[in-house]
Amino acid sequence: MSQLFLDVPKDYLENLKYRRELRYRARRDSRLRAAIRTACRDDILFWFNAFCWLNEPRPEKDETGKEKPQIIPFITWPHQDPAITATYEKLGYEDVLWNKTRGEGASWIAVDFCIHDWLFLPLTSIGMVSRNEDCADTPDDLDSLFAKIDWTLTMLPAWMVGEYRRNLTKHTLKNLRNGSMITAY
């Protein structure tokens, strides 16, 4: 795995500036867009820290008492980096069990793993499982896994996402660029 993610700032404001500049430059440069897609494919931590976002519904205040934004960049914590890397390397090859507490972002991590492979690995078939249909796929309810996927896709640059087809009845998402599919169960 490459170490590109080491170039992505983990300071909140510096990360936002980095993301803005990267998107600005990529909008005008097709070679840069291709290089970014390759970097995201090859370095899962670059993908998380440069392109993924979180929607944090729990209100939180900063040290001055000002309310923090609800939509924040996914900047991995130091203890998440090895866990994300190790988990991603095992996906598809062996079962993975996480021992976690609330607030660790496990749902968002799982969603971003799925979107990553759906975007960057052709003909990938991904199944997301939750305890019932509503938890798996209820549009506009960010407690459901597929609503997190739908929301995340709106946060990514259009050139990265490309064309896709969402079937609400069958709970599927098909990437028309590379044939990959996500299905919620």
Short mmCIF file of N, CA and C in Angstrom, two decimals:
data_model
loop_
_atom_site.label_atom_id
_atom_site.label_comp_id
_atom_site.label_asym_id
_atom_site.label_seq_id
_atom_site.Cartn_x
_atom_site.Cartn_y
_atom_site.Cartn_z
N MET A 1 0.85 -1.18 0.00
CA MET A 1 0.00 0.00 0.00
C MET A 1 0.89 1.24 0.00
N SER A 2 0.49 2.22 -0.78
CA SER A 2 1.29 3.44 -0.86
C SER A 2 1.14 4.26 0.42
N GLN A 3 1.95 5.26 0.54
CA GLN A 3 1.93 6.13 1.72
C GLN A 3 1.49 7.55 1.36
N LEU A 4 0.70 7.68 0.31
CA LEU A 4 0.23 9.01 -0.12
C LEU A 4 -0.55 9.73 0.98
N PHE A 5 -1.23 8.96 1.80
CA PHE A 5 -2.05 9.58 2.83
C PHE A 5 -1.21 10.43 3.78
N LEU A 6 0.08 10.13 3.87
CA LEU A 6 0.94 10.91 4.76
C LEU A 6 1.04 12.37 4.32
N ASP A 7 0.75 12.66 3.04
CA ASP A 7 0.79 14.02 2.52
C ASP A 7 -0.50 14.80 2.82
N VAL A 8 -1.54 14.11 3.27
CA VAL A 8 -2.82 14.76 3.53
C VAL A 8 -2.81 15.29 4.97
N PRO A 9 -3.01 16.60 5.14
CA PRO A 9 -2.99 17.17 6.49
C PRO A 9 -4.11 16.59 7.36
N LYS A 10 -3.80 16.37 8.62
CA LYS A 10 -4.81 15.87 9.55
C LYS A 10 -5.36 16.98 10.44
N ASP A 11 -4.79 18.16 10.36
CA ASP A 11 -5.36 19.32 11.03
C ASP A 11 -6.65 19.70 10.28
N TYR A 12 -7.71 19.97 11.02
CA TYR A 12 -9.03 20.22 10.43
C TYR A 12 -8.99 21.29 9.33
N LEU A 13 -8.52 22.48 9.65
CA LEU A 13 -8.52 23.57 8.67
C LEU A 13 -7.56 23.30 7.52
N GLU A 14 -6.40 22.76 7.81
CA GLU A 14 -5.44 22.44 6.76
C GLU A 14 -5.99 21.35 5.84
N ASN A 15 -6.71 20.40 6.40
CA ASN A 15 -7.32 19.34 5.60
C ASN A 15 -8.37 19.92 4.66
N LEU A 16 -9.20 20.83 5.16
CA LEU A 16 -10.21 21.46 4.31
C LEU A 16 -9.55 22.23 3.16
N LYS A 17 -8.47 22.96 3.46
CA LYS A 17 -7.75 23.69 2.40
C LYS A 17 -7.17 22.73 1.37
N TYR A 18 -6.59 21.65 1.85
CA TYR A 18 -6.02 20.63 0.95
C TYR A 18 -7.09 20.07 0.02
N ARG A 19 -8.23 19.69 0.59
CA ARG A 19 -9.32 19.13 -0.21
C ARG A 19 -9.82 20.14 -1.25
N ARG A 20 -9.99 21.38 -0.83
CA ARG A 20 -10.47 22.43 -1.76
C ARG A 20 -9.49 22.61 -2.91
N GLU A 21 -8.21 22.70 -2.61
CA GLU A 21 -7.19 22.90 -3.64
C GLU A 21 -7.10 21.68 -4.57
N LEU A 22 -7.17 20.50 -4.01
CA LEU A 22 -7.10 19.28 -4.82
C LEU A 22 -8.29 19.21 -5.79
N ARG A 23 -9.47 19.50 -5.31
CA ARG A 23 -10.66 19.50 -6.17
C ARG A 23 -10.58 20.58 -7.24
N TYR A 24 -10.12 21.76 -6.84
CA TYR A 24 -9.99 22.86 -7.79
C TYR A 24 -9.04 22.48 -8.92
N ARG A 25 -7.90 21.96 -8.58
CA ARG A 25 -6.90 21.59 -9.60
C ARG A 25 -7.41 20.43 -10.46
N ALA A 26 -8.07 19.46 -9.85
CA ALA A 26 -8.55 18.28 -10.58
C ALA A 26 -9.66 18.64 -11.56
N ARG A 27 -10.46 19.64 -11.23
CA ARG A 27 -11.55 20.04 -12.12
C ARG A 27 -11.03 20.47 -13.48
N ARG A 28 -9.80 20.99 -13.52
CA ARG A 28 -9.23 21.53 -14.74
C ARG A 28 -8.19 20.64 -15.40
N ASP A 29 -7.86 19.49 -14.79
CA ASP A 29 -6.73 18.69 -15.27
C ASP A 29 -7.10 17.21 -15.30
N SER A 30 -7.35 16.68 -16.48
CA SER A 30 -7.78 15.28 -16.61
C SER A 30 -6.69 14.31 -16.18
N ARG A 31 -5.43 14.68 -16.38
CA ARG A 31 -4.33 13.79 -15.93
C ARG A 31 -4.27 13.73 -14.41
N LEU A 32 -4.53 14.85 -13.76
CA LEU A 32 -4.57 14.85 -12.30
C LEU A 32 -5.74 14.01 -11.81
N ARG A 33 -6.89 14.11 -12.46
CA ARG A 33 -8.04 13.29 -12.07
C ARG A 33 -7.69 11.80 -12.17
N ALA A 34 -7.03 11.41 -13.23
CA ALA A 34 -6.63 10.00 -13.38
C ALA A 34 -5.65 9.60 -12.28
N ALA A 35 -4.72 10.48 -11.97
CA ALA A 35 -3.75 10.19 -10.90
C ALA A 35 -4.43 10.08 -9.54
N ILE A 36 -5.43 10.93 -9.31
CA ILE A 36 -6.17 10.87 -8.04
C ILE A 36 -6.95 9.57 -7.94
N ARG A 37 -7.59 9.16 -9.02
CA ARG A 37 -8.33 7.89 -9.00
C ARG A 37 -7.38 6.73 -8.67
N THR A 38 -6.20 6.75 -9.27
CA THR A 38 -5.21 5.70 -8.99
C THR A 38 -4.76 5.78 -7.53
N ALA A 39 -4.51 6.98 -7.04
CA ALA A 39 -4.08 7.14 -5.65
C ALA A 39 -5.16 6.65 -4.68
N CYS A 40 -6.42 6.98 -4.96
CA CYS A 40 -7.51 6.51 -4.10
C CYS A 40 -7.63 4.99 -4.15
N ARG A 41 -7.51 4.42 -5.33
CA ARG A 41 -7.58 2.96 -5.47
C ARG A 41 -6.47 2.27 -4.69
N ASP A 42 -5.27 2.83 -4.76
CA ASP A 42 -4.09 2.16 -4.20
C ASP A 42 -3.83 2.47 -2.73
N ASP A 43 -4.43 3.51 -2.20
CA ASP A 43 -4.14 3.93 -0.82
C ASP A 43 -5.45 4.27 -0.11
N ILE A 44 -5.96 3.30 0.63
CA ILE A 44 -7.27 3.46 1.29
C ILE A 44 -7.27 4.64 2.27
N LEU A 45 -6.15 4.91 2.92
CA LEU A 45 -6.10 6.03 3.86
C LEU A 45 -6.07 7.37 3.13
N PHE A 46 -5.48 7.43 1.95
CA PHE A 46 -5.58 8.64 1.14
C PHE A 46 -7.04 8.88 0.79
N TRP A 47 -7.74 7.84 0.36
CA TRP A 47 -9.17 7.92 0.03
C TRP A 47 -9.96 8.52 1.19
N PHE A 48 -9.78 7.95 2.40
CA PHE A 48 -10.52 8.44 3.56
C PHE A 48 -10.20 9.90 3.87
N ASN A 49 -8.91 10.22 3.97
CA ASN A 49 -8.49 11.53 4.46
C ASN A 49 -8.58 12.65 3.43
N ALA A 50 -8.63 12.32 2.15
CA ALA A 50 -8.72 13.35 1.12
C ALA A 50 -10.12 13.50 0.52
N PHE A 51 -10.98 12.46 0.64
CA PHE A 51 -12.27 12.54 -0.06
C PHE A 51 -13.50 12.16 0.76
N CYS A 52 -13.35 11.42 1.83
CA CYS A 52 -14.53 10.98 2.58
C CYS A 52 -14.97 12.04 3.59
N TRP A 53 -16.28 12.02 3.87
CA TRP A 53 -16.89 12.97 4.79
C TRP A 53 -17.74 12.23 5.81
N LEU A 54 -18.04 12.90 6.90
CA LEU A 54 -18.93 12.37 7.93
C LEU A 54 -20.08 13.34 8.15
N ASN A 55 -21.24 12.79 8.44
CA ASN A 55 -22.37 13.59 8.87
C ASN A 55 -22.58 13.24 10.33
N GLU A 56 -22.17 14.13 11.20
CA GLU A 56 -22.21 13.90 12.65
C GLU A 56 -23.43 14.57 13.26
N PRO A 57 -24.48 13.78 13.55
CA PRO A 57 -25.73 14.38 14.03
C PRO A 57 -25.68 14.80 15.50
N ARG A 58 -24.73 14.25 16.27
CA ARG A 58 -24.66 14.60 17.69
C ARG A 58 -24.03 15.98 17.84
N PRO A 59 -24.72 16.91 18.48
CA PRO A 59 -24.18 18.26 18.61
C PRO A 59 -22.90 18.25 19.46
N GLU A 60 -21.95 19.07 19.03
CA GLU A 60 -20.68 19.15 19.75
C GLU A 60 -20.19 20.60 19.67
N LYS A 61 -19.52 21.04 20.73
CA LYS A 61 -19.00 22.40 20.76
C LYS A 61 -17.48 22.37 20.81
N ASP A 62 -16.87 23.41 20.22
CA ASP A 62 -15.42 23.52 20.28
C ASP A 62 -15.01 24.14 21.61
N GLU A 63 -13.71 24.37 21.78
CA GLU A 63 -13.18 24.89 23.05
C GLU A 63 -13.68 26.29 23.39
N THR A 64 -14.21 27.02 22.39
CA THR A 64 -14.73 28.37 22.65
C THR A 64 -16.24 28.36 22.93
N GLY A 65 -16.85 27.18 22.83
CA GLY A 65 -18.29 27.08 23.06
C GLY A 65 -19.12 27.18 21.80
N LYS A 66 -18.45 27.39 20.66
CA LYS A 66 -19.16 27.49 19.38
C LYS A 66 -19.50 26.09 18.89
N GLU A 67 -20.73 25.95 18.36
CA GLU A 67 -21.16 24.65 17.86
C GLU A 67 -20.34 24.25 16.63
N LYS A 68 -19.88 23.01 16.63
CA LYS A 68 -19.10 22.48 15.50
C LYS A 68 -20.04 22.13 14.35
N PRO A 69 -19.52 22.14 13.11
CA PRO A 69 -20.38 21.78 11.97
C PRO A 69 -20.81 20.31 12.04
N GLN A 70 -21.95 20.05 11.44
CA GLN A 70 -22.47 18.68 11.40
C GLN A 70 -21.78 17.86 10.32
N ILE A 71 -21.41 18.50 9.22
CA ILE A 71 -20.72 17.82 8.13
C ILE A 71 -19.23 18.14 8.25
N ILE A 72 -18.45 17.08 8.42
CA ILE A 72 -17.02 17.26 8.66
C ILE A 72 -16.21 16.31 7.77
N PRO A 73 -14.99 16.70 7.45
CA PRO A 73 -14.14 15.79 6.68
C PRO A 73 -13.80 14.58 7.52
N PHE A 74 -13.74 13.42 6.89
CA PHE A 74 -13.32 12.21 7.59
C PHE A 74 -11.79 12.26 7.67
N ILE A 75 -11.31 12.68 8.81
CA ILE A 75 -9.88 12.69 9.07
C ILE A 75 -9.64 11.57 10.06
N THR A 76 -8.97 10.53 9.62
CA THR A 76 -8.80 9.35 10.47
C THR A 76 -7.96 9.69 11.70
N TRP A 77 -8.34 9.05 12.81
CA TRP A 77 -7.58 9.18 14.05
C TRP A 77 -6.38 8.23 13.97
N PRO A 78 -5.32 8.54 14.68
CA PRO A 78 -4.12 7.67 14.62
C PRO A 78 -4.41 6.20 14.90
N HIS A 79 -5.31 5.91 15.84
CA HIS A 79 -5.60 4.49 16.13
C HIS A 79 -6.49 3.86 15.05
N GLN A 80 -7.15 4.67 14.23
CA GLN A 80 -7.97 4.11 13.15
C GLN A 80 -7.12 3.69 11.95
N ASP A 81 -6.00 4.36 11.72
CA ASP A 81 -5.19 4.08 10.53
C ASP A 81 -4.80 2.61 10.41
N PRO A 82 -4.18 2.00 11.43
CA PRO A 82 -3.82 0.59 11.29
C PRO A 82 -5.04 -0.32 11.23
N ALA A 83 -6.11 0.05 11.93
CA ALA A 83 -7.33 -0.77 11.90
C ALA A 83 -7.97 -0.75 10.51
N ILE A 84 -8.05 0.43 9.91
CA ILE A 84 -8.62 0.55 8.56
C ILE A 84 -7.77 -0.21 7.56
N THR A 85 -6.46 -0.03 7.63
CA THR A 85 -5.56 -0.70 6.70
C THR A 85 -5.65 -2.22 6.84
N ALA A 86 -5.57 -2.72 8.06
CA ALA A 86 -5.60 -4.16 8.29
C ALA A 86 -6.94 -4.75 7.85
N THR A 87 -8.03 -4.05 8.17
CA THR A 87 -9.36 -4.53 7.78
C THR A 87 -9.48 -4.57 6.27
N TYR A 88 -9.08 -3.50 5.61
CA TYR A 88 -9.23 -3.44 4.16
C TYR A 88 -8.43 -4.55 3.47
N GLU A 89 -7.26 -4.85 3.98
CA GLU A 89 -6.43 -5.90 3.37
C GLU A 89 -7.06 -7.28 3.52
N LYS A 90 -7.92 -7.48 4.52
CA LYS A 90 -8.55 -8.77 4.75
C LYS A 90 -9.90 -8.91 4.06
N LEU A 91 -10.53 -7.79 3.69
CA LEU A 91 -11.86 -7.85 3.09
C LEU A 91 -11.88 -8.75 1.87
N GLY A 92 -12.84 -9.66 1.85
CA GLY A 92 -12.97 -10.58 0.73
C GLY A 92 -12.15 -11.85 0.89
N TYR A 93 -11.21 -11.85 1.82
CA TYR A 93 -10.33 -13.00 2.00
C TYR A 93 -10.60 -13.75 3.30
N GLU A 94 -11.01 -13.01 4.32
CA GLU A 94 -11.32 -13.64 5.59
C GLU A 94 -12.30 -12.77 6.36
N ASP A 95 -12.95 -13.37 7.35
CA ASP A 95 -13.88 -12.62 8.17
C ASP A 95 -13.12 -11.60 9.01
N VAL A 96 -13.78 -10.48 9.26
CA VAL A 96 -13.18 -9.42 10.06
C VAL A 96 -14.14 -9.11 11.20
N LEU A 97 -13.62 -9.08 12.41
CA LEU A 97 -14.41 -8.75 13.58
C LEU A 97 -13.84 -7.51 14.22
N TRP A 98 -14.70 -6.52 14.47
CA TRP A 98 -14.27 -5.29 15.12
C TRP A 98 -14.81 -5.27 16.54
N ASN A 99 -13.96 -4.97 17.48
CA ASN A 99 -14.37 -4.71 18.85
C ASN A 99 -14.29 -3.21 19.01
N LYS A 100 -15.44 -2.55 19.12
CA LYS A 100 -15.43 -1.09 19.11
C LYS A 100 -16.43 -0.52 20.10
N THR A 101 -16.27 0.75 20.35
CA THR A 101 -17.24 1.48 21.16
C THR A 101 -18.00 2.43 20.24
N ARG A 102 -19.08 3.01 20.75
CA ARG A 102 -19.82 3.99 19.95
C ARG A 102 -18.93 5.18 19.66
N GLY A 103 -19.19 5.81 18.53
CA GLY A 103 -18.45 7.01 18.20
C GLY A 103 -17.14 6.76 17.47
N GLU A 104 -16.89 5.52 17.09
CA GLU A 104 -15.65 5.20 16.37
C GLU A 104 -15.81 5.31 14.86
N GLY A 105 -17.05 5.48 14.38
CA GLY A 105 -17.27 5.65 12.95
C GLY A 105 -17.31 4.36 12.16
N ALA A 106 -17.62 3.24 12.80
CA ALA A 106 -17.60 1.95 12.11
C ALA A 106 -18.56 1.90 10.92
N SER A 107 -19.76 2.45 11.07
CA SER A 107 -20.71 2.43 9.95
C SER A 107 -20.17 3.23 8.77
N TRP A 108 -19.62 4.42 9.07
CA TRP A 108 -19.08 5.25 7.99
C TRP A 108 -17.86 4.59 7.35
N ILE A 109 -17.04 3.94 8.15
CA ILE A 109 -15.87 3.24 7.60
C ILE A 109 -16.34 2.14 6.65
N ALA A 110 -17.32 1.35 7.09
CA ALA A 110 -17.83 0.26 6.24
C ALA A 110 -18.43 0.82 4.95
N VAL A 111 -19.20 1.88 5.06
CA VAL A 111 -19.79 2.51 3.87
C VAL A 111 -18.69 2.99 2.93
N ASP A 112 -17.67 3.64 3.48
CA ASP A 112 -16.59 4.16 2.63
C ASP A 112 -15.76 3.05 2.00
N PHE A 113 -15.62 1.91 2.68
CA PHE A 113 -14.99 0.74 2.05
C PHE A 113 -15.80 0.32 0.82
N CYS A 114 -17.11 0.23 0.99
CA CYS A 114 -17.98 -0.20 -0.12
C CYS A 114 -17.90 0.76 -1.28
N ILE A 115 -18.00 2.05 -1.00
CA ILE A 115 -17.96 3.04 -2.08
C ILE A 115 -16.60 3.01 -2.76
N HIS A 116 -15.54 2.86 -1.98
CA HIS A 116 -14.19 2.78 -2.55
C HIS A 116 -14.12 1.68 -3.60
N ASP A 117 -14.50 0.47 -3.23
CA ASP A 117 -14.41 -0.65 -4.18
C ASP A 117 -15.38 -0.47 -5.34
N TRP A 118 -16.56 0.05 -5.06
CA TRP A 118 -17.56 0.30 -6.10
C TRP A 118 -17.04 1.29 -7.13
N LEU A 119 -16.30 2.29 -6.67
CA LEU A 119 -15.75 3.30 -7.60
C LEU A 119 -14.51 2.82 -8.34
N PHE A 120 -13.62 2.13 -7.66
CA PHE A 120 -12.27 1.92 -8.20
C PHE A 120 -11.93 0.50 -8.62
N LEU A 121 -12.78 -0.48 -8.32
CA LEU A 121 -12.51 -1.86 -8.70
C LEU A 121 -13.62 -2.37 -9.61
N PRO A 122 -13.35 -2.55 -10.89
CA PRO A 122 -14.39 -2.97 -11.84
C PRO A 122 -15.02 -4.31 -11.47
N LEU A 123 -16.32 -4.40 -11.77
CA LEU A 123 -17.12 -5.62 -11.63
C LEU A 123 -17.13 -6.16 -10.21
N THR A 124 -17.04 -5.27 -9.24
CA THR A 124 -17.10 -5.66 -7.84
C THR A 124 -18.56 -5.83 -7.43
N SER A 125 -18.84 -6.89 -6.67
CA SER A 125 -20.18 -7.13 -6.15
C SER A 125 -20.10 -7.06 -4.63
N ILE A 126 -20.82 -6.08 -4.06
CA ILE A 126 -20.73 -5.81 -2.63
C ILE A 126 -22.11 -5.98 -2.01
N GLY A 127 -22.18 -6.70 -0.92
CA GLY A 127 -23.42 -6.84 -0.16
C GLY A 127 -23.26 -6.17 1.19
N MET A 128 -24.21 -5.30 1.53
CA MET A 128 -24.23 -4.67 2.85
C MET A 128 -25.41 -5.24 3.62
N VAL A 129 -25.16 -5.72 4.82
CA VAL A 129 -26.19 -6.38 5.61
C VAL A 129 -26.45 -5.60 6.88
N SER A 130 -27.74 -5.43 7.19
CA SER A 130 -28.12 -4.83 8.45
C SER A 130 -29.24 -5.68 9.06
N ARG A 131 -29.67 -5.34 10.26
CA ARG A 131 -30.60 -6.22 10.99
C ARG A 131 -31.99 -6.29 10.37
N ASN A 132 -32.40 -5.25 9.61
CA ASN A 132 -33.69 -5.29 8.92
C ASN A 132 -33.62 -4.37 7.70
N GLU A 133 -34.66 -4.42 6.89
CA GLU A 133 -34.67 -3.65 5.64
C GLU A 133 -34.57 -2.15 5.88
N ASP A 134 -35.26 -1.64 6.89
CA ASP A 134 -35.21 -0.20 7.16
C ASP A 134 -33.80 0.25 7.54
N CYS A 135 -33.10 -0.56 8.31
CA CYS A 135 -31.73 -0.20 8.71
C CYS A 135 -30.76 -0.35 7.53
N ALA A 136 -31.09 -1.22 6.61
CA ALA A 136 -30.24 -1.41 5.43
C ALA A 136 -30.47 -0.30 4.41
N ASP A 137 -31.74 0.06 4.16
CA ASP A 137 -32.01 1.02 3.10
C ASP A 137 -33.32 1.75 3.31
N THR A 138 -33.22 2.90 3.94
CA THR A 138 -34.33 3.84 4.02
C THR A 138 -33.81 5.18 3.51
N PRO A 139 -34.21 5.55 2.29
CA PRO A 139 -33.73 6.82 1.74
C PRO A 139 -34.01 7.98 2.70
N ASP A 140 -33.08 8.90 2.76
CA ASP A 140 -33.19 10.11 3.56
C ASP A 140 -33.13 9.88 5.08
N ASP A 141 -32.82 8.66 5.51
CA ASP A 141 -32.62 8.39 6.94
C ASP A 141 -31.17 7.95 7.11
N LEU A 142 -30.32 8.87 7.54
CA LEU A 142 -28.89 8.58 7.62
C LEU A 142 -28.53 7.53 8.66
N ASP A 143 -29.53 7.00 9.36
CA ASP A 143 -29.25 5.84 10.21
C ASP A 143 -29.18 4.56 9.37
N SER A 144 -29.69 4.60 8.15
CA SER A 144 -29.62 3.40 7.29
C SER A 144 -28.33 3.44 6.48
N LEU A 145 -27.80 2.26 6.21
CA LEU A 145 -26.53 2.16 5.51
C LEU A 145 -26.59 2.75 4.11
N PHE A 146 -27.65 2.44 3.36
CA PHE A 146 -27.71 2.91 1.98
C PHE A 146 -27.93 4.43 1.90
N ALA A 147 -28.62 5.00 2.88
CA ALA A 147 -28.75 6.46 2.90
C ALA A 147 -27.38 7.10 3.10
N LYS A 148 -26.52 6.46 3.89
CA LYS A 148 -25.15 6.95 4.05
C LYS A 148 -24.41 6.88 2.71
N ILE A 149 -24.62 5.81 1.96
CA ILE A 149 -23.99 5.68 0.64
C ILE A 149 -24.50 6.79 -0.28
N ASP A 150 -25.81 6.96 -0.34
CA ASP A 150 -26.39 8.00 -1.20
C ASP A 150 -25.83 9.37 -0.83
N TRP A 151 -25.78 9.68 0.46
CA TRP A 151 -25.27 10.97 0.91
C TRP A 151 -23.80 11.13 0.55
N THR A 152 -23.01 10.09 0.77
CA THR A 152 -21.58 10.16 0.48
C THR A 152 -21.33 10.43 -0.99
N LEU A 153 -22.11 9.81 -1.86
CA LEU A 153 -21.93 10.04 -3.29
C LEU A 153 -22.17 11.51 -3.66
N THR A 154 -23.08 12.19 -2.94
CA THR A 154 -23.31 13.61 -3.22
C THR A 154 -22.14 14.47 -2.76
N MET A 155 -21.31 13.96 -1.87
CA MET A 155 -20.18 14.72 -1.33
C MET A 155 -18.92 14.56 -2.19
N LEU A 156 -18.92 13.62 -3.09
CA LEU A 156 -17.74 13.37 -3.93
C LEU A 156 -17.83 14.18 -5.22
N PRO A 157 -16.69 14.48 -5.84
CA PRO A 157 -16.71 15.19 -7.12
C PRO A 157 -17.41 14.35 -8.19
N ALA A 158 -18.18 14.99 -9.04
CA ALA A 158 -18.91 14.28 -10.10
C ALA A 158 -17.98 13.49 -11.00
N TRP A 159 -16.78 14.03 -11.30
CA TRP A 159 -15.84 13.32 -12.17
C TRP A 159 -15.37 12.01 -11.54
N MET A 160 -15.40 11.93 -10.22
CA MET A 160 -14.99 10.70 -9.55
C MET A 160 -16.11 9.67 -9.55
N VAL A 161 -17.33 10.13 -9.32
CA VAL A 161 -18.47 9.22 -9.20
C VAL A 161 -18.90 8.67 -10.55
N GLY A 162 -18.99 9.52 -11.56
CA GLY A 162 -19.48 9.07 -12.87
C GLY A 162 -20.97 8.79 -12.82
N GLU A 163 -21.43 8.03 -13.82
CA GLU A 163 -22.86 7.70 -13.90
C GLU A 163 -23.17 6.42 -13.15
N TYR A 164 -24.35 6.41 -12.53
CA TYR A 164 -24.78 5.21 -11.81
C TYR A 164 -26.30 5.13 -11.83
N ARG A 165 -26.79 3.96 -11.47
CA ARG A 165 -28.24 3.74 -11.40
C ARG A 165 -28.58 3.21 -10.01
N ARG A 166 -29.52 3.85 -9.35
CA ARG A 166 -29.97 3.45 -8.01
C ARG A 166 -31.36 2.87 -8.13
N ASN A 167 -31.57 1.64 -7.66
CA ASN A 167 -32.87 1.00 -7.67
C ASN A 167 -33.36 0.90 -6.23
N LEU A 168 -34.34 1.75 -5.87
CA LEU A 168 -34.84 1.78 -4.50
C LEU A 168 -35.62 0.53 -4.13
N THR A 169 -36.29 -0.08 -5.09
CA THR A 169 -37.07 -1.28 -4.83
C THR A 169 -36.19 -2.48 -4.56
N LYS A 170 -35.13 -2.63 -5.35
CA LYS A 170 -34.23 -3.77 -5.19
C LYS A 170 -33.05 -3.47 -4.27
N HIS A 171 -32.95 -2.23 -3.80
CA HIS A 171 -31.88 -1.82 -2.88
C HIS A 171 -30.50 -2.02 -3.51
N THR A 172 -30.36 -1.55 -4.75
CA THR A 172 -29.09 -1.72 -5.45
C THR A 172 -28.57 -0.38 -5.97
N LEU A 173 -27.27 -0.38 -6.21
CA LEU A 173 -26.58 0.76 -6.79
C LEU A 173 -25.58 0.20 -7.80
N LYS A 174 -25.78 0.54 -9.07
CA LYS A 174 -24.90 0.03 -10.13
C LYS A 174 -24.04 1.15 -10.68
N ASN A 175 -22.75 0.90 -10.74
CA ASN A 175 -21.80 1.84 -11.33
C ASN A 175 -21.79 1.58 -12.83
N LEU A 176 -22.27 2.52 -13.62
CA LEU A 176 -22.37 2.33 -15.06
C LEU A 176 -21.02 2.45 -15.76
N ARG A 177 -20.02 3.02 -15.09
CA ARG A 177 -18.68 3.16 -15.67
C ARG A 177 -17.91 1.84 -15.64
N ASN A 178 -18.06 1.07 -14.52
CA ASN A 178 -17.23 -0.13 -14.39
C ASN A 178 -17.99 -1.41 -14.05
N GLY A 179 -19.33 -1.34 -13.97
CA GLY A 179 -20.13 -2.53 -13.75
C GLY A 179 -20.21 -3.00 -12.31
N SER A 180 -19.65 -2.28 -11.36
CA SER A 180 -19.71 -2.69 -9.95
C SER A 180 -21.11 -2.46 -9.39
N MET A 181 -21.45 -3.25 -8.35
CA MET A 181 -22.79 -3.22 -7.78
C MET A 181 -22.72 -3.30 -6.26
N ILE A 182 -23.55 -2.50 -5.58
CA ILE A 182 -23.77 -2.62 -4.15
C ILE A 182 -25.22 -2.99 -3.94
N THR A 183 -25.46 -3.97 -3.07
CA THR A 183 -26.82 -4.39 -2.75
C THR A 183 -26.96 -4.39 -1.23
N ALA A 184 -28.06 -3.82 -0.75
CA ALA A 184 -28.35 -3.82 0.69
C ALA A 184 -29.30 -4.96 1.00
N TYR A 185 -29.00 -5.66 2.09
CA TYR A 185 -29.83 -6.79 2.56
C TYR A 185 -30.24 -6.55 3.99
#
